[in-house]
Structure formats: C-alpha cells, structure tokens
Short mmCIF file of C-alpha atoms (C1' of nucleotides) in Angstrom, two decimals:
data_model
loop_
_atom_site.label_atom_id
_atom_site.label_comp_id
_atom_site.label_asym_id
_atom_site.label_seq_id
_atom_site.Cartn_x
_atom_site.Cartn_y
_atom_site.Cartn_z
CA UNK O 1 0.00 0.00 0.00
CA UNK O 2 1.46 3.33 -0.85
CA UNK O 3 2.12 5.92 1.73
CA UNK O 4 -0.53 8.33 0.58
CA UNK O 5 -3.37 5.83 0.97
CA UNK O 6 -1.98 4.83 4.33
CA UNK O 7 -2.04 8.43 5.51
CA UNK O 8 -5.56 8.87 4.21
CA UNK O 9 -6.75 5.93 6.24
CA UNK O 10 -5.05 7.24 9.37
CA UNK O 11 -6.62 10.62 8.73
CA UNK O 12 -10.03 9.07 8.56
CA UNK O 13 -9.38 7.17 11.79
CA UNK O 14 -8.64 10.34 13.73
CA UNK O 15 -11.20 12.38 11.87
CA UNK O 16 -13.54 14.17 14.27
CA UNK O 17 -11.45 13.36 17.34
CA UNK O 18 -10.21 16.00 19.76
CA UNK O 19 -6.45 16.38 20.39
CA UNK O 20 -6.10 14.04 23.41
CA UNK O 21 -8.24 11.43 21.66
CA UNK O 22 -6.03 11.71 18.58
CA UNK O 23 -2.95 11.42 20.71
CA UNK O 24 -4.36 8.28 22.33
CA UNK O 25 -5.27 6.61 19.05
CA UNK O 26 -1.92 7.30 17.40
CA UNK O 27 0.33 6.78 20.42
CA UNK O 28 3.62 5.12 19.40
CA UNK O 29 3.21 1.37 19.59
CA UNK O 30 6.29 0.58 21.65
CA UNK O 31 5.12 1.40 25.17
CA UNK O 32 2.34 0.70 27.60
CA UNK O 33 -0.42 3.24 27.73
CA UNK O 34 -3.33 4.13 30.00
CA UNK O 35 -6.19 6.20 28.71
CA UNK O 36 -7.97 7.79 31.67
CA UNK O 37 -11.32 8.44 30.11
CA UNK O 38 -13.89 10.52 31.96
CA UNK O 39 -17.55 9.56 31.69
CA UNK O 40 -18.97 10.29 28.25
CA UNK O 41 -15.58 11.26 26.82
CA UNK O 42 -15.61 8.87 23.87
CA UNK O 43 -13.56 5.98 25.19
CA UNK O 44 -15.10 3.34 22.93
CA UNK O 45 -14.37 5.49 19.89
CA UNK O 46 -10.75 5.74 20.99
CA UNK O 47 -10.47 2.04 21.71
CA UNK O 48 -11.94 0.87 18.42
CA UNK O 49 -9.94 3.35 16.39
CA UNK O 50 -6.82 2.36 18.24
CA UNK O 51 -7.43 -1.25 17.22
CA UNK O 52 -7.84 -0.14 13.62
CA UNK O 53 -4.71 1.98 13.92
CA UNK O 54 -2.69 -1.00 15.18
CA UNK O 55 -4.10 -3.21 12.45
CA UNK O 56 -3.25 -0.64 9.86
CA UNK O 57 0.21 0.45 10.92
CA UNK O 58 1.69 -2.26 13.03
CA UNK O 59 0.66 -5.88 12.73
CA UNK O 60 -1.62 -8.55 11.34
CA UNK O 61 -5.17 -8.26 12.58
CA UNK O 62 -5.06 -11.64 14.28
CA UNK O 63 -2.16 -10.43 16.41
CA UNK O 64 -4.42 -7.93 18.17
CA UNK O 65 -6.32 -8.87 21.32
CA UNK O 66 -8.97 -6.64 22.89
CA UNK O 67 -10.46 -7.70 26.22
CA UNK O 68 -13.71 -6.51 27.79
CA UNK O 69 -15.72 -7.59 30.81
CA UNK O 70 -19.09 -8.31 29.31
CA UNK O 71 -20.13 -10.06 26.16
CA UNK O 72 -22.32 -7.10 25.38
CA UNK O 73 -19.34 -4.77 25.39
CA UNK O 74 -17.37 -7.17 23.21
CA UNK O 75 -20.20 -7.42 20.69
CA UNK O 76 -20.64 -3.67 20.63
CA UNK O 77 -16.95 -3.19 20.03
CA UNK O 78 -16.85 -5.74 17.21
CA UNK O 79 -19.76 -4.16 15.42
CA UNK O 80 -18.19 -0.71 15.65
CA UNK O 81 -14.83 -2.05 14.62
CA UNK O 82 -15.85 -3.55 11.28
CA UNK O 83 -17.21 -0.21 10.15
CA UNK O 84 -13.84 1.49 10.48
CA UNK O 85 -11.47 2.06 7.64
CA UNK O 86 -8.19 0.33 8.23
CA UNK O 87 -9.96 -2.86 9.21
CA UNK O 88 -9.95 -5.59 6.61
CA UNK O 89 -13.13 -7.61 6.92
CA UNK O 90 -11.95 -10.16 4.36
CA UNK O 91 -9.38 -11.67 6.66
CA UNK O 92 -9.19 -12.87 10.26
CA UNK O 93 -10.42 -10.06 12.48
CA UNK O 94 -8.77 -8.88 15.70
CA UNK O 95 -9.71 -11.02 18.68
CA UNK O 96 -12.33 -9.07 20.64
CA UNK O 97 -13.69 -11.02 23.58
CA UNK O 98 -14.17 -11.10 27.35
CA UNK O 99 -11.48 -12.13 29.82
CA UNK O 100 -13.45 -15.29 30.53
CA UNK O 101 -14.05 -15.92 26.86
CA UNK O 102 -10.36 -15.71 26.08
CA UNK O 103 -9.48 -17.90 29.06
CA UNK O 104 -11.89 -20.51 27.80
CA UNK O 105 -10.40 -20.30 24.34
CA UNK O 106 -6.93 -20.96 25.76
CA UNK O 107 -8.17 -23.91 27.79
CA UNK O 108 -9.69 -25.52 24.71
CA UNK O 109 -6.51 -25.24 22.71
CA UNK O 110 -3.78 -27.77 22.14
CA UNK O 111 -0.20 -26.64 22.60
CA UNK O 112 2.76 -28.74 21.47
CA UNK O 113 0.45 -31.68 20.86
CA UNK O 114 -1.15 -31.78 24.31
CA UNK O 115 -4.62 -30.48 25.06
CA UNK O 116 -4.55 -27.79 27.73
CA UNK O 117 -7.44 -29.41 29.63
CA UNK O 118 -5.45 -32.63 29.65
CA UNK O 119 -2.47 -30.88 31.22
CA UNK O 120 -4.83 -29.70 33.93
CA UNK O 121 -5.95 -33.25 34.68
CA UNK O 122 -9.28 -33.25 32.89
CA UNK O 123 -10.11 -36.19 30.66
CA UNK O 124 -12.68 -34.40 28.53
CA UNK O 125 -14.04 -30.88 28.22
CA UNK O 126 -15.46 -30.16 31.65
CA UNK O 127 -19.06 -29.23 32.28
CA UNK O 128 -19.80 -25.78 33.64
CA UNK O 129 -21.47 -25.67 37.05
CA UNK O 130 -23.22 -22.62 38.42
CA UNK O 131 -25.40 -21.44 41.27
CA UNK O 132 -27.03 -24.08 43.42
CA UNK O 133 -25.08 -26.94 41.89
CA UNK O 134 -21.90 -25.31 43.08
CA UNK O 135 -23.28 -24.74 46.55
CA UNK O 136 -24.26 -28.37 46.90
CA UNK O 137 -20.79 -29.46 45.82
CA UNK O 138 -19.38 -27.06 48.36
CA UNK O 139 -21.56 -28.70 50.98
CA UNK O 140 -20.06 -32.06 49.99
CA UNK O 141 -16.44 -30.98 50.15
CA UNK O 142 -16.65 -29.27 53.54
CA UNK O 143 -17.75 -30.60 56.90
CA UNK O 144 -20.10 -29.00 59.39
CA UNK O 145 -17.15 -28.86 61.81
CA UNK O 146 -15.10 -26.88 59.35
CA UNK O 147 -17.90 -24.43 58.67
CA UNK O 148 -18.48 -24.05 62.39
CA UNK O 149 -14.84 -23.25 63.03
CA UNK O 150 -14.88 -20.73 60.21
CA UNK O 151 -18.15 -19.35 61.51
CA UNK O 152 -19.85 -19.40 58.12
CA UNK O 153 -22.72 -21.05 56.34
CA UNK O 154 -22.41 -22.53 52.87
CA UNK O 155 -23.09 -19.27 51.09
CA UNK O 156 -20.56 -17.36 53.14
CA UNK O 157 -18.10 -20.20 52.60
CA UNK O 158 -18.66 -19.87 48.87
CA UNK O 159 -17.91 -16.19 49.20
CA UNK O 160 -14.73 -16.89 51.15
CA UNK O 161 -13.53 -19.45 48.63
CA UNK O 162 -14.24 -17.06 45.79
CA UNK O 163 -12.39 -14.27 47.56
CA UNK O 164 -9.47 -16.54 48.32
CA UNK O 165 -9.22 -17.30 44.62
CA UNK O 166 -9.52 -13.72 43.44
CA UNK O 167 -7.64 -11.92 46.14
CA UNK O 168 -5.42 -14.25 48.17
CA UNK O 169 -3.75 -11.55 50.26
CA UNK O 170 -7.08 -10.50 51.75
CA UNK O 171 -7.54 -14.00 53.11
CA UNK O 172 -4.08 -13.83 54.68
CA UNK O 173 -5.55 -11.60 57.34
CA UNK O 174 -7.73 -14.41 58.67
CA UNK O 175 -6.64 -16.43 61.72
CA UNK O 176 -4.29 -19.28 60.88
CA UNK O 177 -6.81 -22.00 61.68
CA UNK O 178 -9.28 -20.46 59.28
CA UNK O 179 -6.68 -20.17 56.58
CA UNK O 180 -5.79 -23.82 56.95
CA UNK O 181 -9.39 -24.92 56.76
CA UNK O 182 -10.02 -22.79 53.72
CA UNK O 183 -6.97 -24.31 52.12
CA UNK O 184 -8.31 -27.81 52.81
CA UNK O 185 -11.76 -27.04 51.48
CA UNK O 186 -10.40 -25.39 48.36
CA UNK O 187 -8.16 -28.40 47.84
CA UNK O 188 -11.09 -30.80 48.19
CA UNK O 189 -13.16 -28.69 45.88
CA UNK O 190 -10.64 -28.67 43.08
CA UNK O 191 -10.09 -32.41 43.45
CA UNK O 192 -13.83 -32.97 43.26
CA UNK O 193 -14.11 -30.79 40.19
CA UNK O 194 -11.48 -32.79 38.35
CA UNK O 195 -13.01 -36.08 39.49
CA UNK O 196 -16.50 -35.18 38.31
CA UNK O 197 -15.29 -33.28 35.29
CA UNK O 198 -16.75 -29.94 36.36
CA UNK O 199 -15.51 -26.41 36.33
CA UNK O 200 -16.92 -23.02 37.21
CA UNK O 201 -16.71 -19.53 35.72
CA UNK O 202 -13.76 -18.42 37.79
CA UNK O 203 -11.84 -21.46 36.49
CA UNK O 204 -11.86 -20.01 33.02
CA UNK O 205 -9.22 -17.63 34.30
CA UNK O 206 -7.90 -19.53 37.31
CA UNK O 207 -7.08 -22.66 35.32
CA UNK O 208 -5.27 -20.60 32.73
CA UNK O 209 -3.08 -19.25 35.51
CA UNK O 210 -2.45 -22.76 36.82
CA UNK O 211 -1.51 -23.84 33.34
CA UNK O 212 0.85 -20.93 32.85
CA UNK O 213 2.52 -21.38 36.21
CA UNK O 214 3.21 -25.06 35.54
CA UNK O 215 4.28 -25.04 31.93
CA UNK O 216 6.89 -22.52 30.79
CA UNK O 217 6.48 -23.62 27.17
CA UNK O 218 2.87 -22.50 27.30
CA UNK O 219 3.82 -19.12 28.71
CA UNK O 220 6.12 -18.40 25.83
CA UNK O 221 3.57 -19.76 23.38
CA UNK O 222 0.94 -17.25 24.49
CA UNK O 223 3.24 -14.36 25.24
CA UNK O 224 4.34 -14.42 21.59
CA UNK O 225 0.86 -14.60 20.21
CA UNK O 226 -0.14 -10.93 20.28
CA UNK O 227 1.57 -7.73 19.26
CA UNK O 228 -1.10 -5.44 20.69
CA UNK O 229 -3.22 -6.07 23.75
CA UNK O 230 -6.04 -3.69 24.65
CA UNK O 231 -8.22 -3.75 27.75
CA UNK O 232 -11.50 -1.92 28.25
CA UNK O 233 -12.83 -0.81 31.68
CA UNK O 234 -9.41 -1.37 33.15
CA UNK O 235 -10.52 -0.10 36.59
CA UNK O 236 -12.69 -3.21 36.95
CA UNK O 237 -9.91 -5.79 36.61
CA UNK O 238 -9.42 -8.20 39.48
CA UNK O 239 -6.02 -9.60 40.48
CA UNK O 240 -6.63 -12.80 38.53
CA UNK O 241 -7.26 -10.89 35.37
CA UNK O 242 -4.20 -8.76 35.94
CA UNK O 243 -2.19 -11.95 36.35
CA UNK O 244 -3.52 -13.41 33.16
CA UNK O 245 -2.83 -10.16 31.37
CA UNK O 246 0.74 -10.03 32.67
CA UNK O 247 1.31 -13.53 31.33
CA UNK O 248 0.20 -12.45 27.89
CA UNK O 249 2.52 -9.46 27.92
CA UNK O 250 6.14 -9.78 26.94
CA UNK O 251 8.96 -7.70 25.55
CA UNK O 252 7.31 -8.09 22.16
CA UNK O 253 4.04 -6.38 22.89
CA UNK O 254 2.38 -3.66 24.91
CA UNK O 255 -0.76 -2.88 26.81
CA UNK O 256 -3.25 -0.21 25.82
CA UNK O 257 -5.67 0.13 28.72
CA UNK O 258 -8.74 2.32 28.82
CA UNK O 259 -10.57 3.04 32.03
CA UNK O 260 -11.82 5.50 34.61
CA UNK O 261 -10.82 5.17 38.24
CA UNK O 262 -13.76 7.44 39.12
CA UNK O 263 -16.14 4.79 37.86
CA UNK O 264 -14.70 1.78 39.68
CA UNK O 265 -17.81 0.24 41.24
CA UNK O 266 -17.09 -3.47 41.33
CA UNK O 267 -14.76 -3.68 44.32
CA UNK O 268 -17.42 -5.76 46.06
CA UNK O 269 -16.84 -8.57 43.63
CA UNK O 270 -13.08 -8.47 43.75
CA UNK O 271 -12.10 -5.72 41.32
CA UNK O 272 -8.99 -3.90 42.50
CA UNK O 273 -8.29 -0.28 41.60
CA UNK O 274 -4.62 -0.71 42.48
CA UNK O 275 -3.43 -1.41 38.94
CA UNK O 276 -5.12 1.66 37.47
CA UNK O 277 -4.02 3.91 40.34
CA UNK O 278 -0.43 2.69 40.14
CA UNK O 279 -0.35 1.97 36.45
CA UNK O 280 3.21 3.12 35.92
CA UNK O 281 4.47 0.84 38.68
CA UNK O 282 2.67 -2.16 37.25
CA UNK O 283 3.58 -1.34 33.67
CA UNK O 284 6.92 0.45 33.62
CA UNK O 285 7.47 3.24 31.17
CA UNK O 286 3.77 3.73 30.65
CA UNK O 287 2.25 6.91 29.31
CA UNK O 288 -1.05 8.28 30.65
CA UNK O 289 -3.48 10.27 28.54
CA UNK O 290 -6.55 11.91 30.05
CA UNK O 291 -9.79 12.40 28.16
CA UNK O 292 -11.78 15.20 29.78
CA UNK O 293 -13.99 16.51 27.01
CA UNK O 294 -17.47 15.19 27.55
CA UNK O 295 -19.93 14.77 24.70
CA UNK O 296 -22.94 13.81 26.76
CA UNK O 297 -24.02 16.24 29.45
CA UNK O 298 -24.79 19.93 29.85
CA UNK O 299 -22.21 22.13 31.61
CA UNK O 300 -24.53 22.31 34.64
CA UNK O 301 -24.48 18.56 35.04
CA UNK O 302 -20.73 18.41 34.45
CA UNK O 303 -20.19 21.08 37.11
CA UNK O 304 -22.07 18.91 39.55
CA UNK O 305 -20.08 15.84 38.52
CA UNK O 306 -16.77 17.72 38.88
CA UNK O 307 -17.66 18.72 42.41
CA UNK O 308 -17.83 15.08 43.52
CA UNK O 309 -14.08 14.51 43.20
CA UNK O 310 -12.85 18.03 43.88
CA UNK O 311 -10.57 16.68 46.62
CA UNK O 312 -8.65 14.26 44.41
CA UNK O 313 -4.88 14.61 43.90
CA UNK O 314 -4.09 16.23 40.56
CA UNK O 315 -2.48 13.34 38.70
CA UNK O 316 -5.73 11.44 38.47
CA UNK O 317 -8.15 14.31 38.82
CA UNK O 318 -10.30 14.84 35.76
CA UNK O 319 -12.21 18.02 35.14
CA UNK O 320 -14.93 17.37 32.62
CA UNK O 321 -15.60 20.08 30.06
CA UNK O 322 -18.44 20.01 27.62
CA UNK O 323 -17.57 19.38 24.01
CA UNK O 324 -21.20 19.40 23.00
CA UNK O 325 -22.85 22.43 24.54
CA UNK O 326 -21.86 26.07 24.09
CA UNK O 327 -21.35 28.72 26.72
CA UNK O 328 -24.61 30.57 26.37
CA UNK O 329 -26.93 30.55 29.34
CA UNK O 330 -29.44 28.51 27.41
CA UNK O 331 -26.89 25.87 26.49
CA UNK O 332 -25.65 25.68 30.02
CA UNK O 333 -28.74 23.75 31.05
CA UNK O 334 -30.54 23.67 34.34
CA UNK O 335 -28.79 22.81 37.57
CA UNK O 336 -29.57 19.40 39.06
CA UNK O 337 -32.59 19.79 41.33
CA UNK O 338 -33.13 18.08 44.66
CA UNK O 339 -36.52 16.93 45.88
CA UNK O 340 -37.54 15.11 49.01
CA UNK O 341 -40.74 13.09 49.45
CA UNK O 342 -42.61 11.54 52.30
CA UNK O 343 -42.52 8.07 50.72
CA UNK O 344 -42.01 6.20 47.47
CA UNK O 345 -45.63 6.42 46.50
CA UNK O 346 -45.49 10.21 46.57
CA UNK O 347 -42.20 10.14 44.71
CA UNK O 348 -43.67 7.86 42.04
CA UNK O 349 -46.53 10.26 41.51
CA UNK O 350 -44.14 13.19 41.19
CA UNK O 351 -41.94 11.34 38.68
CA UNK O 352 -44.96 10.71 36.47
CA UNK O 353 -46.16 14.30 36.72
CA UNK O 354 -42.73 15.77 36.06
CA UNK O 355 -41.81 13.30 33.34
CA UNK O 356 -45.01 13.97 31.45
CA UNK O 357 -44.52 17.72 31.83
CA UNK O 358 -41.00 17.54 30.42
CA UNK O 359 -42.25 15.33 27.61
CA UNK O 360 -44.68 18.09 26.67
CA UNK O 361 -42.42 21.09 27.13
CA UNK O 362 -39.05 19.76 26.02
CA UNK O 363 -40.25 17.18 23.51
CA UNK O 364 -38.32 14.40 25.24
CA UNK O 365 -40.33 11.16 25.16
CA UNK O 366 -41.22 9.83 28.62
CA UNK O 367 -39.89 6.33 27.76
CA UNK O 368 -36.45 7.76 26.94
CA UNK O 369 -35.99 8.89 30.54
CA UNK O 370 -34.49 6.79 33.33
CA UNK O 371 -35.09 6.23 37.02
CA UNK O 372 -31.94 4.99 38.76
CA UNK O 373 -31.74 3.27 42.13
CA UNK O 374 -29.11 2.05 44.53
CA UNK O 375 -30.97 -1.13 45.44
CA UNK O 376 -33.40 -3.41 43.66
CA UNK O 377 -35.92 -3.33 46.46
CA UNK O 378 -36.78 0.37 46.11
CA UNK O 379 -36.57 0.08 42.34
CA UNK O 380 -39.15 -2.70 42.27
CA UNK O 381 -41.40 -0.92 44.70
CA UNK O 382 -41.32 2.45 42.91
CA UNK O 383 -41.79 0.82 39.54
CA UNK O 384 -44.80 -1.12 40.72
CA UNK O 385 -46.26 2.09 42.19
CA UNK O 386 -45.82 3.86 38.86
CA UNK O 387 -47.43 0.98 36.98
CA UNK O 388 -50.28 0.96 39.42
CA UNK O 389 -50.85 4.67 38.84
CA UNK O 390 -50.43 4.59 35.07
CA UNK O 391 -51.79 1.21 34.11
CA UNK O 392 -49.79 -1.39 32.20
CA UNK O 393 -50.29 -0.04 28.68
CA UNK O 394 -47.98 2.97 29.09
CA UNK O 395 -44.36 2.63 28.03
CA UNK O 396 -42.33 3.46 31.10
CA UNK O 397 -38.91 5.06 31.52
CA UNK O 398 -35.98 2.71 32.09
CA UNK O 399 -35.80 1.44 35.66
CA UNK O 400 -32.23 0.47 36.47
CA UNK O 401 -29.86 0.06 39.35
CA UNK O 402 -26.97 2.51 39.13
CA UNK O 403 -24.70 -0.47 38.52
CA UNK O 404 -26.90 -1.52 35.63
CA UNK O 405 -26.85 1.98 34.16
CA UNK O 406 -23.09 2.15 33.72
CA UNK O 407 -22.15 2.99 30.18
CA UNK O 408 -25.64 4.23 29.30
CA UNK O 409 -27.01 7.76 28.89
CA UNK O 410 -30.45 9.34 29.14
CA UNK O 411 -31.75 12.85 28.40
CA UNK O 412 -33.56 12.93 31.75
CA UNK O 413 -32.45 11.06 34.87
CA UNK O 414 -34.31 10.66 38.15
CA UNK O 415 -31.57 9.59 40.53
CA UNK O 416 -33.36 8.04 43.51
CA UNK O 417 -32.46 6.38 46.83
CA UNK O 418 -30.50 9.42 48.03
CA UNK O 419 -30.91 8.64 51.71
CA UNK O 420 -28.26 7.91 54.30
CA UNK O 421 -27.73 4.16 54.65
CA UNK O 422 -29.30 3.47 51.27
CA UNK O 423 -27.01 5.59 49.10
CA UNK O 424 -24.33 5.53 50.47
CA UNK O 425 -25.33 2.05 51.43
CA UNK O 426 -24.30 0.84 54.86
CA UNK O 427 -25.79 -1.07 57.72
CA UNK O 428 -27.69 1.08 60.13
CA UNK O 429 -27.11 0.60 63.79
CA UNK O 430 -29.45 -1.99 65.09
CA UNK O 431 -32.70 -0.46 66.13
CA UNK O 432 -33.96 -0.80 69.65
CA UNK O 433 -36.93 -2.84 68.70
CA UNK O 434 -37.22 -6.24 70.29
CA UNK O 435 -38.08 -9.11 68.01
CA UNK O 436 -36.50 -12.12 69.65
CA UNK O 437 -35.76 -13.35 73.15
CA UNK O 438 -32.13 -12.68 72.39
CA UNK O 439 -32.94 -9.02 71.74
CA UNK O 440 -34.70 -8.83 75.07
CA UNK O 441 -31.72 -10.34 76.88
CA UNK O 442 -29.35 -7.94 75.16
CA UNK O 443 -31.60 -5.06 76.07
CA UNK O 444 -31.46 -6.11 79.70
CA UNK O 445 -27.77 -6.95 79.95
CA UNK O 446 -26.04 -4.51 77.64
CA UNK O 447 -26.22 -0.76 77.57
CA UNK O 448 -24.82 -0.02 74.13
CA UNK O 449 -24.55 -2.31 71.17
CA UNK O 450 -22.99 -0.54 68.25
CA UNK O 451 -23.09 -2.56 65.05
CA UNK O 452 -20.11 -1.92 62.86
CA UNK O 453 -20.96 0.25 59.93
CA UNK O 454 -19.44 -1.55 57.02
CA UNK O 455 -19.21 -0.08 53.59
CA UNK O 456 -16.67 1.30 51.19
CA UNK O 457 -17.66 4.95 51.10
CA UNK O 458 -15.28 5.71 48.28
CA UNK O 459 -16.93 3.12 46.10
CA UNK O 460 -20.35 4.50 47.01
CA UNK O 461 -19.16 7.94 45.97
CA UNK O 462 -17.98 6.63 42.64
CA UNK O 463 -21.31 4.95 42.20
CA UNK O 464 -23.01 8.27 42.85
CA UNK O 465 -20.75 9.82 40.21
CA UNK O 466 -21.79 7.14 37.73
CA UNK O 467 -25.45 7.96 38.43
CA UNK O 468 -24.97 11.72 38.00
CA UNK O 469 -23.01 11.36 34.76
CA UNK O 470 -25.75 9.30 33.06
CA UNK O 471 -27.81 12.47 32.54
CA UNK O 472 -27.58 14.44 29.32
CA UNK O 473 -29.89 17.38 29.94
CA UNK O 474 -31.91 17.14 33.13
CA UNK O 475 -30.99 15.55 36.42
CA UNK O 476 -33.18 15.17 39.50
CA UNK O 477 -31.83 14.01 42.85
CA UNK O 478 -34.58 12.37 44.84
CA UNK O 479 -34.95 11.11 48.37
CA UNK O 480 -37.73 9.92 50.66
CA UNK O 481 -38.18 10.51 54.38
CA UNK O 482 -39.58 7.15 55.33
CA UNK O 483 -39.79 3.73 53.81
CA UNK O 484 -40.40 0.10 54.56
CA UNK O 485 -37.18 -1.78 54.93
CA UNK O 486 -37.15 -5.49 55.63
CA UNK O 487 -40.78 -5.22 56.56
CA UNK O 488 -40.42 -2.39 59.05
CA UNK O 489 -40.99 1.31 58.66
CA UNK O 490 -37.76 3.30 59.02
CA UNK O 491 -37.09 7.02 58.98
CA UNK O 492 -34.21 8.22 56.85
CA UNK O 493 -32.06 11.31 56.58
CA UNK O 494 -31.02 12.83 53.25
CA UNK O 495 -27.85 11.39 51.74
CA UNK O 496 -24.55 13.12 52.46
CA UNK O 497 -24.06 13.10 48.67
CA UNK O 498 -26.74 15.76 48.32
CA UNK O 499 -24.43 18.12 50.17
CA UNK O 500 -21.68 17.59 47.60
CA UNK O 501 -23.66 19.23 44.82
"C1'" DT T 1 -35.02 -38.71 63.16
"C1'" DA T 2 -38.44 -35.47 62.09
"C1'" DA T 3 -41.22 -31.89 63.63
"C1'" DT T 4 -41.20 -27.40 65.48
"C1'" DA T 5 -39.24 -23.21 67.56
"C1'" DT T 6 -35.80 -19.63 67.37
"C1'" DT T 7 -32.36 -16.75 65.47
"C1'" DA T 8 -29.68 -14.25 62.02
"C1'" DC T 9 -29.43 -12.40 57.60
"C1'" DC T 10 -30.67 -9.19 54.21
"C1'" DT T 11 -26.54 -4.21 48.46
"C1'" DT T 12 -24.64 -3.73 43.87
"C1'" DT T 13 -23.49 -8.54 39.26
"C1'" DT T 14 -20.66 -10.70 35.15
"C1'" DT T 15 -18.62 -14.73 33.18
"C1'" DG Q 1 -41.30 -9.77 55.84
"C1'" DG Q 2 -39.43 -13.75 53.93
"C1'" DT Q 3 -35.87 -17.22 54.05
"C1'" DA Q 4 -32.44 -20.31 55.53
"C1'" DA Q 5 -29.54 -22.02 59.06
"C1'" DT Q 6 -29.52 -23.67 63.68
"C1'" DA Q 7 -31.48 -25.19 68.28
"C1'" DT Q 8 -34.81 -27.63 70.70
"C1'" DT Q 9 -38.13 -30.75 71.44
"C1'" DA Q 10 -40.86 -35.31 71.32
#
DNA sequence: TAATATTACCTTTTT
DNA sequence: GGTAATATTA
C-alpha cells in the first residue's frame, strides 16, 4: 500500500477526534499506555480506532487482542470495529472477547500436541457448574465442623472461597486456623471438580493461571501470540485478570488500557483499583493520557459531577468540560434539582407528573428517561407504584440500578435512593426494637450495642458519580423521608451526597 | 429422626 | 417480611 493511501486511512481514523483522543489513538506502539477516560468522553471510539490503527500500521489483525468484561461490550466493540477504515473484513479479524471468553479459548486449545485441559488433569471438556449446583458441591467438600470453626454457612463459605481465589492476600488476614481450613476445602473442591469433570466460571481464568505457572512452554507460546493487547474498563480488573494479562505481555508487545478510576464500582466482587491507580508501577514506562472533554451532558451537570471529586490529587483528577454544549446561558442547562418526598408512593406520583410535563415542554419522550436506584428493592417498589398509577399499557422510563446503568445515557435522569444508609449504602445501627428473646436479653444486659458500619464509602461515591453522569440534559436528585425496609418502617435522613452538589 | 421453635441475615453482578 | 440455618423438642 502506498504511503498516501496509508495516511488517508489514518486521517479518517482520527477524523472528528479532539487532540487528546487523537494522541491516544496514534500513540507510538512501543510502550504501555493508559487512557484515563472521563464519563462520556468517547472511550469506545478511541479504543476501536486504536485497534484499527494498530491493524493498519503495526501488525496482522489476528495479532491484536482486545479484552472486555461483558459479552455485550465485546459485541458492541466488534460491530463498531468492522465499520472502520483500516480494518480488513476479508481476513481474520482482531480477537475481541471477554477475559473469561479468552481464558476458555486458551483452555480448549492444544499446545505442542497436548490439550490444555489434559495438562490440567481433565479427561474431557469439563461441564460448567453454576449457582445451586456449586453450593451443593461445596456442601459435599466441607464438613459442618469446618464451617463451624470458620463461623460461616455454605453461602458465606462460597464467598470466602471465591475471595481466596480472586484476592489471596485479603484471606491472609484471617486467623491461621481459618486459613488452613479454607486451604483444605479449596483443595477438596478442586479435586472434586477434576473427578467429576466440572468447572466453574472463575476457572476459566484460574485454570489458565495454573496452566501458565506449571508449563513454561505454554507461557512463551501465548506471550508471543499478540503484538497489541487492549483492555477496556481497566478499573474493573481483578487480580486474577491482571495476572492473566501479565502472562500475555512480553517484551514483544504492549498494553493499551482504557478506564476511569472514578467509575470503579465493582470492588465488592473483587475488582482492584490498584493497577489503574499505580499503572506506571505495574507497567513500567507507561504513558497516561486523560480524556476530559465530555460529549454527553450539559455544563450544569458536568459542574455537579466535577464537584464530587474536587478533593482528588491532581495526577488522576479529571475536570470534565463540555464538548457538545456552548457557553450561552441557554446551552448551560438547568442545575440538578433536589426533591424530598414523604414516601415512594409520593415520589412515584411526582416522577410521572414531572416526566409527562418535560415530555410536553421539552419534547423528550417519557420512555427515553431513566429512574436509577441504589438497590433493587426500592426500584421494584417504585416501579410497581408507577405501573399501578399509570396502568400497564404505558411505556415506562428505564428502571435500572446505578450499577446496571453504567455505560448508558439518558436525556432525563431521576436519581433516587438518596438517603443515608441506602445511598451511600451501609448497615444502620441496630434499632432498639425487640423481636427475639435474644434481643430482650441484650436489652437487659447490655447498655450499648454498636453494630459496625461496614461499607466502602469511596466506592459509594464513585457509584453516585456514575449515576450523575448518566444524565444528558436534566438531572433530578430524589430522596424519601420514610420507607419500609425489611418489613419495618424506618425514617431516613437525606444522603450526604446531596451536600456535595 | 423429624417436627417445630428460634435466630440471624438481608446491596450492587458478570462470566 | 421472607428465608435459611440452627437449636430444641418429642
């Protein structure tokens, strides 16, 4: 291909991008790179174009690997990718898949004449076990004694085993007896899985790591396979995934990671923000590019979003600026408004009234709007109230948990659940009500009984940020004063997050 | 061993 | 308020 055509294709790949986006897409291939992409700053555009750029300037398409967390994200990326110039759809495409999907692919392969599953001790392709099946196996491989000593039931044991696998150093803090028991149970479990020819989701990555740690020839086989490795939503990687990634990296290739530490909301399931926060330690020589121009929200909403992390140290602090709306007062948009209601029923009524009014005045269809919640319980309740008031033939706004809303955008957002202990979510101190004989005894024999408040406030704050940044034009911050929780009426104070904006 | 009584626990979710 | 694990009875 002559140089002129090549340049034309590169031009079209960076066409319409802002300077930092361009810089990210065309970054020299030879070093690791982290793109810190603020919410709504065009990270998928950068990622897909970067893949096309690599394919076009650097290597064969099948030597590019892009990893995501969900199949949906992988599919989305593939469909956007094939539309880009620089991508040749007549040959093998870049590998775009999930971490689990790629792990599974490795496990099914044969290296140097031996099947990878065989090296791991399996006779045939194992069967995937999930949910209850796994719990019943866990019941078989542990004794009641062991669970008693650990002080857990089967579900909590499952949690412990999972955490041990994902994040071993957290388990190191347990008493030695507990560690030993966990070790035994985990040992039994993996023996059982081999015996019965089962595996579980986490094994799709875990077994790859086992394989790589036992067979150096396999390490070199996979480390040579790719010239460019890209990872989406890098802030959500767990230590296992980072391990797998490190094994795929070598002196012959580099990592291009895209993520936003401000949107790390999966710590509860083992994601670790360490690697994104200390990217240059993990990946020496790395360059960091920030994307701060937002193409989603009005300046008023961005101002609110920027206030949430105003106390962050500068290296990772992002200040979102609008690349979509002008500076005129009209373009600036209305400030997020806060409303408080007696209960969810009243709130539901208000959402309908306001939504319909906005539909009429702003010509934004009611079904395009979204109501976001911290927990499913209040979501379900509010949604059922709204259905009850509107009947079932009306198309409703989207009802989502904030977790479920990540990556999406809506012209109008009703951000609900903004009460202390709901959002941020934490366990309230035990109330003084007496439900059991035990409660009565405690009431008689103890004066104070503080329950530990457990919750990762930083993660809650990031979750709040995710909620706020879903809104394009209008954002409402809603709370209720009382609600039924676990069957009992409780009185709630407004969320501390309301004071941030 | 099986029934019945009592207590402890409750987010967020993908593969 | 609903469930699941555990304790207590017959």
